[in-house]
PDB file of C-alpha atoms in Angstrom:
ATOM      1  CA  GLY A   1      52.185  89.530 -61.850  1.00 82.00           C
ATOM      2  CA  ASP A   2      55.050  91.225 -63.893  1.00 87.00           C
ATOM      3  CA  SER A   3      56.311  89.213 -66.725  1.00 91.00           C
ATOM      4  CA  VAL A   4      58.840  89.558 -69.808  1.00 95.00           C
ATOM      5  CA  THR A   5      58.277  87.955 -73.068  1.00 95.00           C
ATOM      6  CA  GLN A   6      61.005  87.514 -75.619  1.00 94.00           C
ATOM      7  CA  MET A   7      60.947  86.377 -79.316  1.00 87.00           C
ATOM      8  CA  GLU A   8      61.468  82.602 -79.784  1.00 84.00           C
ATOM      9  CA  GLY A   9      64.998  81.556 -80.719  1.00 85.00           C
ATOM     10  CA  PRO A  10      67.336  80.412 -81.978  1.00 92.00           C
ATOM     11  CA  VAL A  11      68.211  83.215 -84.327  1.00 95.00           C
ATOM     12  CA  THR A  12      70.778  82.713 -86.858  1.00 97.00           C
ATOM     13  CA  LEU A  13      72.161  85.574 -88.935  1.00 97.00           C
ATOM     14  CA  SER A  14      75.138  86.153 -91.258  1.00 97.00           C
ATOM     15  CA  GLU A  15      77.902  88.436 -90.197  1.00 97.00           C
ATOM     16  CA  GLU A  16      77.246  92.096 -90.770  1.00 96.00           C
ATOM     17  CA  ALA A  17      73.404  91.591 -90.721  1.00 97.00           C
ATOM     18  CA  PHE A  18      70.976  93.704 -88.780  1.00 97.00           C
ATOM     19  CA  LEU A  19      69.759  92.326 -85.460  1.00 97.00           C
ATOM     20  CA  THR A  20      66.543  92.892 -83.595  1.00 97.00           C
ATOM     21  CA  ILE A  21      65.393  90.680 -80.777  1.00 97.00           C
ATOM     22  CA  ASN A  22      62.029  91.608 -79.501  1.00 97.00           C
ATOM     23  CA  CYS A  23      61.104  92.157 -75.692  1.00 97.00           C
ATOM     24  CA  THR A  24      57.794  93.138 -74.401  1.00 97.00           C
ATOM     25  CA  TYR A  25      56.965  93.313 -70.569  1.00 96.00           C
ATOM     26  CA  THR A  26      54.049  93.483 -68.313  1.00 94.00           C
ATOM     27  CA  ALA A  27      54.565  95.410 -65.122  1.00 91.00           C
ATOM     28  CA  THR A  28      52.203  97.258 -62.637  1.00 85.00           C
ATOM     29  CA  GLY A  29      54.660 100.059 -61.828  1.00 82.00           C
ATOM     30  CA  TYR A  30      57.492 101.741 -63.668  1.00 85.00           C
ATOM     31  CA  PRO A  31      60.269  99.063 -64.035  1.00 92.00           C
ATOM     32  CA  SER A  32      63.938  99.360 -64.865  1.00 93.00           C
ATOM     33  CA  LEU A  33      64.758  97.227 -67.964  1.00 95.00           C
ATOM     34  CA  PHE A  34      67.862  95.282 -68.784  1.00 95.00           C
ATOM     35  CA  TRP A  35      69.383  93.208 -71.441  1.00 97.00           C
ATOM     36  CA  TYR A  36      71.890  90.549 -70.052  1.00 96.00           C
ATOM     37  CA  VAL A  37      74.111  88.323 -72.308  1.00 96.00           C
ATOM     38  CA  GLN A  38      75.632  84.857 -71.670  1.00 93.00           C
ATOM     39  CA  TYR A  39      78.458  83.893 -74.068  1.00 94.00           C
ATOM     40  CA  PRO A  40      79.146  80.293 -74.534  1.00 90.00           C
ATOM     41  CA  GLY A  41      80.515  78.614 -71.277  1.00 85.00           C
ATOM     42  CA  GLU A  42      80.420  81.895 -69.449  1.00 88.00           C
ATOM     43  CA  GLY A  43      78.270  83.643 -66.774  1.00 88.00           C
ATOM     44  CA  LEU A  44      75.635  86.228 -67.224  1.00 92.00           C
ATOM     45  CA  GLN A  45      76.619  89.773 -67.709  1.00 94.00           C
ATOM     46  CA  LEU A  46      74.754  92.937 -67.951  1.00 95.00           C
ATOM     47  CA  LEU A  47      74.754  94.239 -71.573  1.00 97.00           C
ATOM     48  CA  LEU A  48      72.743  97.553 -71.149  1.00 97.00           C
ATOM     49  CA  LYS A  49      69.937  99.021 -68.980  1.00 96.00           C
ATOM     50  CA  ALA A  50      67.327 101.820 -69.174  1.00 96.00           C
ATOM     51  CA  THR A  51      65.600 103.067 -66.059  1.00 93.00           C
ATOM     52  CA  LYS A  52      62.719 105.276 -67.267  1.00 92.00           C
ATOM     53  CA  ALA A  53      60.508 105.746 -70.407  1.00 94.00           C
ATOM     54  CA  ASP A  54      62.390 106.867 -73.632  1.00 95.00           C
ATOM     55  CA  ASP A  55      65.885 106.299 -72.182  1.00 96.00           C
ATOM     56  CA  LYS A  56      68.029 104.276 -74.585  1.00 98.00           C
ATOM     57  CA  GLY A  57      70.685 101.967 -73.334  1.00 97.00           C
ATOM     58  CA  SER A  58      73.779 101.149 -75.394  1.00 98.00           C
ATOM     59  CA  ASN A  59      76.779  99.026 -75.241  1.00 97.00           C
ATOM     60  CA  LYS A  60      79.373  97.282 -77.700  1.00 95.00           C
ATOM     61  CA  GLY A  61      77.036  98.572 -80.547  1.00 97.00           C
ATOM     62  CA  PHE A  62      73.871  97.162 -79.156  1.00 98.00           C
ATOM     63  CA  GLU A  63      70.929  99.579 -78.335  1.00 98.00           C
ATOM     64  CA  ALA A  64      67.467  99.244 -76.776  1.00 98.00           C
ATOM     65  CA  THR A  65      65.006 102.078 -76.058  1.00 98.00           C
ATOM     66  CA  TYR A  66      62.518 101.874 -73.351  1.00 97.00           C
ATOM     67  CA  ARG A  67      59.157 102.242 -74.890  1.00 97.00           C
ATOM     68  CA  LYS A  68      56.398 102.647 -72.362  1.00 94.00           C
ATOM     69  CA  GLU A  69      53.499 103.153 -74.774  1.00 94.00           C
ATOM     70  CA  THR A  70      54.425  99.861 -76.504  1.00 96.00           C
ATOM     71  CA  THR A  71      55.824  98.192 -73.231  1.00 96.00           C
ATOM     72  CA  SER A  72      58.837  97.123 -75.235  1.00 97.00           C
ATOM     73  CA  PHE A  73      62.559  96.999 -74.988  1.00 98.00           C
ATOM     74  CA  HIS A  74      63.797  95.691 -78.154  1.00 98.00           C
ATOM     75  CA  LEU A  75      67.496  94.920 -78.726  1.00 98.00           C
ATOM     76  CA  GLU A  76      69.123  95.831 -81.929  1.00 98.00           C
ATOM     77  CA  LYS A  77      72.597  96.061 -83.408  1.00 98.00           C
ATOM     78  CA  GLY A  78      73.390  97.334 -86.934  1.00 97.00           C
ATOM     79  CA  SER A  79      76.015  94.842 -87.921  1.00 96.00           C
ATOM     80  CA  VAL A  80      76.466  91.663 -85.996  1.00 97.00           C
ATOM     81  CA  GLN A  81      79.830  89.751 -85.696  1.00 97.00           C
ATOM     82  CA  VAL A  82      80.574  86.213 -85.008  1.00 97.00           C
ATOM     83  CA  SER A  83      81.649  87.085 -81.523  1.00 97.00           C
ATOM     84  CA  ASP A  84      78.088  88.313 -80.609  1.00 97.00           C
ATOM     85  CA  SER A  85      76.901  84.592 -80.733  1.00 97.00           C
ATOM     86  CA  ALA A  86      75.377  84.099 -77.282  1.00 96.00           C
ATOM     87  CA  VAL A  87      72.088  83.919 -75.438  1.00 94.00           C
ATOM     88  CA  TYR A  88      70.358  87.118 -74.752  1.00 96.00           C
ATOM     89  CA  PHE A  89      67.951  87.767 -71.812  1.00 96.00           C
ATOM     90  CA  CYS A  90      65.593  90.631 -71.354  1.00 96.00           C
ATOM     91  CA  ALA A  91      64.637  91.346 -67.832  1.00 94.00           C
ATOM     92  CA  LEU A  92      62.761  93.841 -65.493  1.00 92.00           C
ATOM     93  CA  SER A  93      62.935  95.016 -61.950  1.00 90.00           C
ATOM     94  CA  ASP A  94      59.832  96.710 -60.548  1.00 84.00           C
ATOM     95  CA  TYR A  95      60.325  98.531 -57.363  1.00 77.00           C
ATOM     96  CA  ASN A  96      56.461  98.429 -56.737  1.00 75.00           C
ATOM     97  CA  GLN A  97      56.897  94.582 -56.635  1.00 72.00           C
ATOM     98  CA  GLY A  98      59.782  94.559 -54.357  1.00 74.00           C
ATOM     99  CA  GLY A  99      62.409  94.890 -56.909  1.00 78.00           C
ATOM    100  CA  LYS A 100      62.839  91.427 -57.905  1.00 83.00           C
ATOM    101  CA  LEU A 101      64.620  90.716 -61.220  1.00 87.00           C
ATOM    102  CA  ILE A 102      62.266  88.900 -63.654  1.00 90.00           C
ATOM    103  CA  PHE A 103      63.735  87.403 -66.921  1.00 92.00           C
ATOM    104  CA  GLY A 104      62.521  86.541 -70.132  1.00 93.00           C
ATOM    105  CA  GLN A 105      63.147  83.028 -71.393  1.00 92.00           C
ATOM    106  CA  GLY A 106      66.285  84.058 -73.310  1.00 94.00           C
ATOM    107  CA  THR A 107      67.074  84.171 -77.044  1.00 95.00           C
ATOM    108  CA  GLU A 108      69.989  82.140 -78.743  1.00 94.00           C
ATOM    109  CA  LEU A 109      71.726  84.157 -81.415  1.00 96.00           C
ATOM    110  CA  SER A 110      74.124  82.405 -83.749  1.00 97.00           C
ATOM    111  CA  VAL A 111      76.171  84.495 -86.268  1.00 97.00           C
ATOM    112  CA  LYS A 112      77.723  82.700 -89.217  1.00 96.00           C
ATOM    113  CA  PRO A 113      80.765  84.146 -91.126  1.00 95.00           C
TER     114      PRO A 113
ATOM    115  CA  GLY B   1      85.933  90.368 -53.051  1.00 54.00           C
ATOM    116  CA  ALA B   2      85.015  92.372 -56.266  1.00 78.00           C
ATOM    117  CA  GLY B   3      82.399  90.027 -57.544  1.00 93.00           C
ATOM    118  CA  VAL B   4      79.556  87.442 -56.545  1.00 96.00           C
ATOM    119  CA  SER B   5      81.534  84.250 -55.487  1.00 96.00           C
ATOM    120  CA  GLN B   6      79.807  80.960 -55.496  1.00 97.00           C
ATOM    121  CA  SER B   7      81.343  77.688 -54.167  1.00 97.00           C
ATOM    122  CA  PRO B   8      81.698  74.951 -54.987  1.00 97.00           C
ATOM    123  CA  SER B   9      82.218  75.565 -58.716  1.00 96.00           C
ATOM    124  CA  ASN B  10      81.304  72.029 -59.521  1.00 97.00           C
ATOM    125  CA  LYS B  11      79.555  69.463 -57.357  1.00 97.00           C
ATOM    126  CA  VAL B  12      78.767  65.714 -58.175  1.00 98.00           C
ATOM    127  CA  THR B  13      76.590  63.862 -55.721  1.00 98.00           C
ATOM    128  CA  GLU B  14      74.706  60.713 -55.226  1.00 97.00           C
ATOM    129  CA  LYS B  15      70.847  60.607 -55.699  1.00 97.00           C
ATOM    130  CA  GLY B  16      69.307  60.983 -52.220  1.00 98.00           C
ATOM    131  CA  LYS B  17      72.254  62.929 -50.705  1.00 98.00           C
ATOM    132  CA  ASP B  18      71.755  66.469 -49.313  1.00 98.00           C
ATOM    133  CA  VAL B  19      73.842  69.345 -50.778  1.00 98.00           C
ATOM    134  CA  GLU B  20      74.706  72.976 -49.672  1.00 98.00           C
ATOM    135  CA  LEU B  21      75.673  75.562 -52.218  1.00 98.00           C
ATOM    136  CA  ARG B  22      77.170  78.773 -51.083  1.00 98.00           C
ATOM    137  CA  CYS B  23      77.072  82.378 -52.442  1.00 97.00           C
ATOM    138  CA  ASP B  24      78.974  85.418 -51.192  1.00 96.00           C
ATOM    139  CA  PRO B  25      77.446  88.535 -52.654  1.00 96.00           C
ATOM    140  CA  ILE B  26      79.112  91.780 -53.501  1.00 95.00           C
ATOM    141  CA  SER B  27      79.538  93.699 -50.263  1.00 92.00           C
ATOM    142  CA  GLY B  28      76.673  96.192 -49.437  1.00 91.00           C
ATOM    143  CA  HIS B  29      74.144  94.724 -52.061  1.00 92.00           C
ATOM    144  CA  THR B  30      70.774  94.500 -50.365  1.00 90.00           C
ATOM    145  CA  ALA B  31      69.224  91.951 -52.786  1.00 92.00           C
ATOM    146  CA  LEU B  32      70.495  88.395 -53.514  1.00 94.00           C
ATOM    147  CA  TYR B  33      68.816  85.890 -55.915  1.00 94.00           C
ATOM    148  CA  TRP B  34      69.139  82.248 -56.802  1.00 96.00           C
ATOM    149  CA  TYR B  35      68.307  80.800 -60.237  1.00 95.00           C
ATOM    150  CA  ARG B  36      68.438  77.573 -61.967  1.00 95.00           C
ATOM    151  CA  GLN B  37      69.697  77.003 -65.441  1.00 92.00           C
ATOM    152  CA  SER B  38      69.282  73.475 -66.952  1.00 87.00           C
ATOM    153  CA  LEU B  39      71.189  72.753 -70.054  1.00 76.00           C
ATOM    154  CA  GLY B  40      70.023  74.820 -73.046  1.00 68.00           C
ATOM    155  CA  GLN B  41      67.212  76.325 -70.935  1.00 73.00           C
ATOM    156  CA  GLY B  42      66.485  79.543 -69.650  1.00 81.00           C
ATOM    157  CA  LEU B  43      66.728  80.961 -66.097  1.00 88.00           C
ATOM    158  CA  GLU B  44      64.463  79.527 -63.409  1.00 90.00           C
ATOM    159  CA  PHE B  45      63.795  81.949 -60.565  1.00 91.00           C
ATOM    160  CA  LEU B  46      64.194  80.127 -57.256  1.00 95.00           C
ATOM    161  CA  ILE B  47      64.362  82.702 -54.141  1.00 95.00           C
ATOM    162  CA  TYR B  48      65.008  86.338 -53.715  1.00 92.00           C
ATOM    163  CA  PHE B  49      66.176  88.049 -50.545  1.00 93.00           C
ATOM    164  CA  GLN B  50      65.865  91.926 -50.217  1.00 89.00           C
ATOM    165  CA  GLY B  51      67.076  93.473 -46.972  1.00 86.00           C
ATOM    166  CA  ASN B  52      65.199  92.634 -44.061  1.00 85.00           C
ATOM    167  CA  SER B  53      61.958  91.710 -45.842  1.00 87.00           C
ATOM    168  CA  ALA B  54      60.746  88.095 -46.010  1.00 89.00           C
ATOM    169  CA  PRO B  55      62.209  86.333 -48.737  1.00 92.00           C
ATOM    170  CA  ASP B  56      60.226  85.571 -51.937  1.00 92.00           C
ATOM    171  CA  LYS B  57      60.148  81.707 -52.092  1.00 94.00           C
ATOM    172  CA  SER B  58      57.668  81.309 -54.718  1.00 92.00           C
ATOM    173  CA  GLY B  59      60.240  79.817 -57.068  1.00 93.00           C
ATOM    174  CA  LEU B  60      61.305  77.104 -55.047  1.00 96.00           C
ATOM    175  CA  PRO B  61      60.247  73.707 -56.965  1.00 95.00           C
ATOM    176  CA  SER B  62      59.627  71.476 -53.913  1.00 95.00           C
ATOM    177  CA  ASP B  63      59.964  71.397 -50.203  1.00 96.00           C
ATOM    178  CA  ARG B  64      63.381  69.595 -50.654  1.00 98.00           C
ATOM    179  CA  PHE B  65      64.831  73.178 -51.620  1.00 98.00           C
ATOM    180  CA  SER B  66      65.445  75.943 -49.023  1.00 97.00           C
ATOM    181  CA  ALA B  67      67.838  78.886 -48.580  1.00 97.00           C
ATOM    182  CA  GLU B  68      68.891  81.205 -46.131  1.00 95.00           C
ATOM    183  CA  ARG B  69      70.740  84.564 -45.855  1.00 95.00           C
ATOM    184  CA  THR B  70      72.769  85.085 -42.744  1.00 86.00           C
ATOM    185  CA  GLY B  71      73.466  88.443 -41.483  1.00 83.00           C
ATOM    186  CA  GLY B  72      72.260  90.013 -44.813  1.00 78.00           C
ATOM    187  CA  SER B  73      75.221  88.709 -46.629  1.00 90.00           C
ATOM    188  CA  VAL B  74      76.218  85.044 -47.362  1.00 95.00           C
ATOM    189  CA  SER B  75      73.556  82.808 -48.665  1.00 97.00           C
ATOM    190  CA  THR B  76      73.257  78.953 -48.620  1.00 97.00           C
ATOM    191  CA  LEU B  77      70.886  77.182 -50.876  1.00 98.00           C
ATOM    192  CA  THR B  78      70.278  73.648 -49.426  1.00 98.00           C
ATOM    193  CA  ILE B  79      68.730  70.682 -51.479  1.00 98.00           C
ATOM    194  CA  GLN B  80      67.752  67.662 -49.691  1.00 98.00           C
ATOM    195  CA  ARG B  81      67.339  64.147 -50.852  1.00 98.00           C
ATOM    196  CA  THR B  82      68.561  65.125 -54.293  1.00 98.00           C
ATOM    197  CA  GLN B  83      67.114  63.688 -57.417  1.00 97.00           C
ATOM    198  CA  GLN B  84      68.575  63.557 -60.885  1.00 96.00           C
ATOM    199  CA  GLU B  85      66.167  66.234 -62.061  1.00 94.00           C
ATOM    200  CA  ASP B  86      67.938  68.663 -59.742  1.00 96.00           C
ATOM    201  CA  SER B  87      71.015  68.514 -61.817  1.00 96.00           C
ATOM    202  CA  ALA B  88      71.694  71.991 -63.301  1.00 96.00           C
ATOM    203  CA  VAL B  89      73.903  75.232 -63.144  1.00 95.00           C
ATOM    204  CA  TYR B  90      72.748  77.217 -60.007  1.00 97.00           C
ATOM    205  CA  LEU B  91      73.392  80.762 -60.249  1.00 96.00           C
ATOM    206  CA  CYS B  92      73.534  83.391 -57.605  1.00 97.00           C
ATOM    207  CA  ALA B  93      73.317  87.176 -58.134  1.00 95.00           C
ATOM    208  CA  SER B  94      73.213  90.318 -56.055  1.00 94.00           C
ATOM    209  CA  SER B  95      72.327  93.948 -56.570  1.00 91.00           C
ATOM    210  CA  LEU B  96      71.316  97.058 -54.998  1.00 87.00           C
ATOM    211  CA  ALA B  97      67.683  98.051 -54.855  1.00 74.00           C
ATOM    212  CA  ARG B  98      66.220  98.494 -58.449  1.00 70.00           C
ATOM    213  CA  SER B  99      69.653  98.089 -60.045  1.00 81.00           C
ATOM    214  CA  GLU B 100      71.363  95.849 -62.201  1.00 86.00           C
ATOM    215  CA  ALA B 101      72.324  92.330 -60.829  1.00 91.00           C
ATOM    216  CA  PHE B 102      75.727  90.867 -60.776  1.00 93.00           C
ATOM    217  CA  PHE B 103      76.037  87.136 -61.347  1.00 95.00           C
ATOM    218  CA  GLY B 104      78.538  84.568 -59.954  1.00 95.00           C
ATOM    219  CA  GLN B 105      79.805  82.036 -62.297  1.00 93.00           C
ATOM    220  CA  GLY B 106      77.501  79.279 -60.820  1.00 95.00           C
ATOM    221  CA  THR B 107      77.731  75.998 -59.482  1.00 97.00           C
ATOM    222  CA  ARG B 108      77.271  73.085 -61.732  1.00 96.00           C
ATOM    223  CA  LEU B 109      75.348  70.356 -59.805  1.00 97.00           C
ATOM    224  CA  THR B 110      75.266  66.801 -61.173  1.00 97.00           C
ATOM    225  CA  VAL B 111      73.225  63.947 -59.515  1.00 97.00           C
ATOM    226  CA  VAL B 112      74.113  60.575 -60.302  1.00 97.00           C
TER     227      VAL B 112
END
């Protein structure tokens, strides 16, 4: 079945460092891809999305490009801030599999001043 | 309402009791999900409703767990004979088909 794999956490960075959180997926169809973020003590919220190959989703300085050839959707940010400390979840929705939203295991990011 | 609403926000129950958790999705959303998040853990899929299709119950951990969605809108997750390992935050989300899901704030269940 469809699945999402994220890099293990926790990831600890200094402020203004470059961030990459790897995400790869397995899907039988052509899924939409998402990054969700959960700030401490808060609910999950959508960070960005991409619906087809080569699309780039972006929001709040974060970017991710839908790479069909490598089945990847890595999250990047050029300069992280302390306020980016959160848990990040990669997810897919495959219409050919009923559209169910499937999440990766989450990656905790901690940014130190 | 404008977002996904879950009630109660917190529930403390005694081991062995039954509990019902409620989710009001965003109006018009055809898909509804239940997930469970234990402390410091990821999201555990429980059940998925999509339109009039049979629900995907593949994530329900035992037959003590059940869920229904009435009239394609409100959903109730029921846990019978609660156990301490059921303690977690239960999250509900809704979406349009193949679109991003919007999450509620969750119900924090504590079984004592």
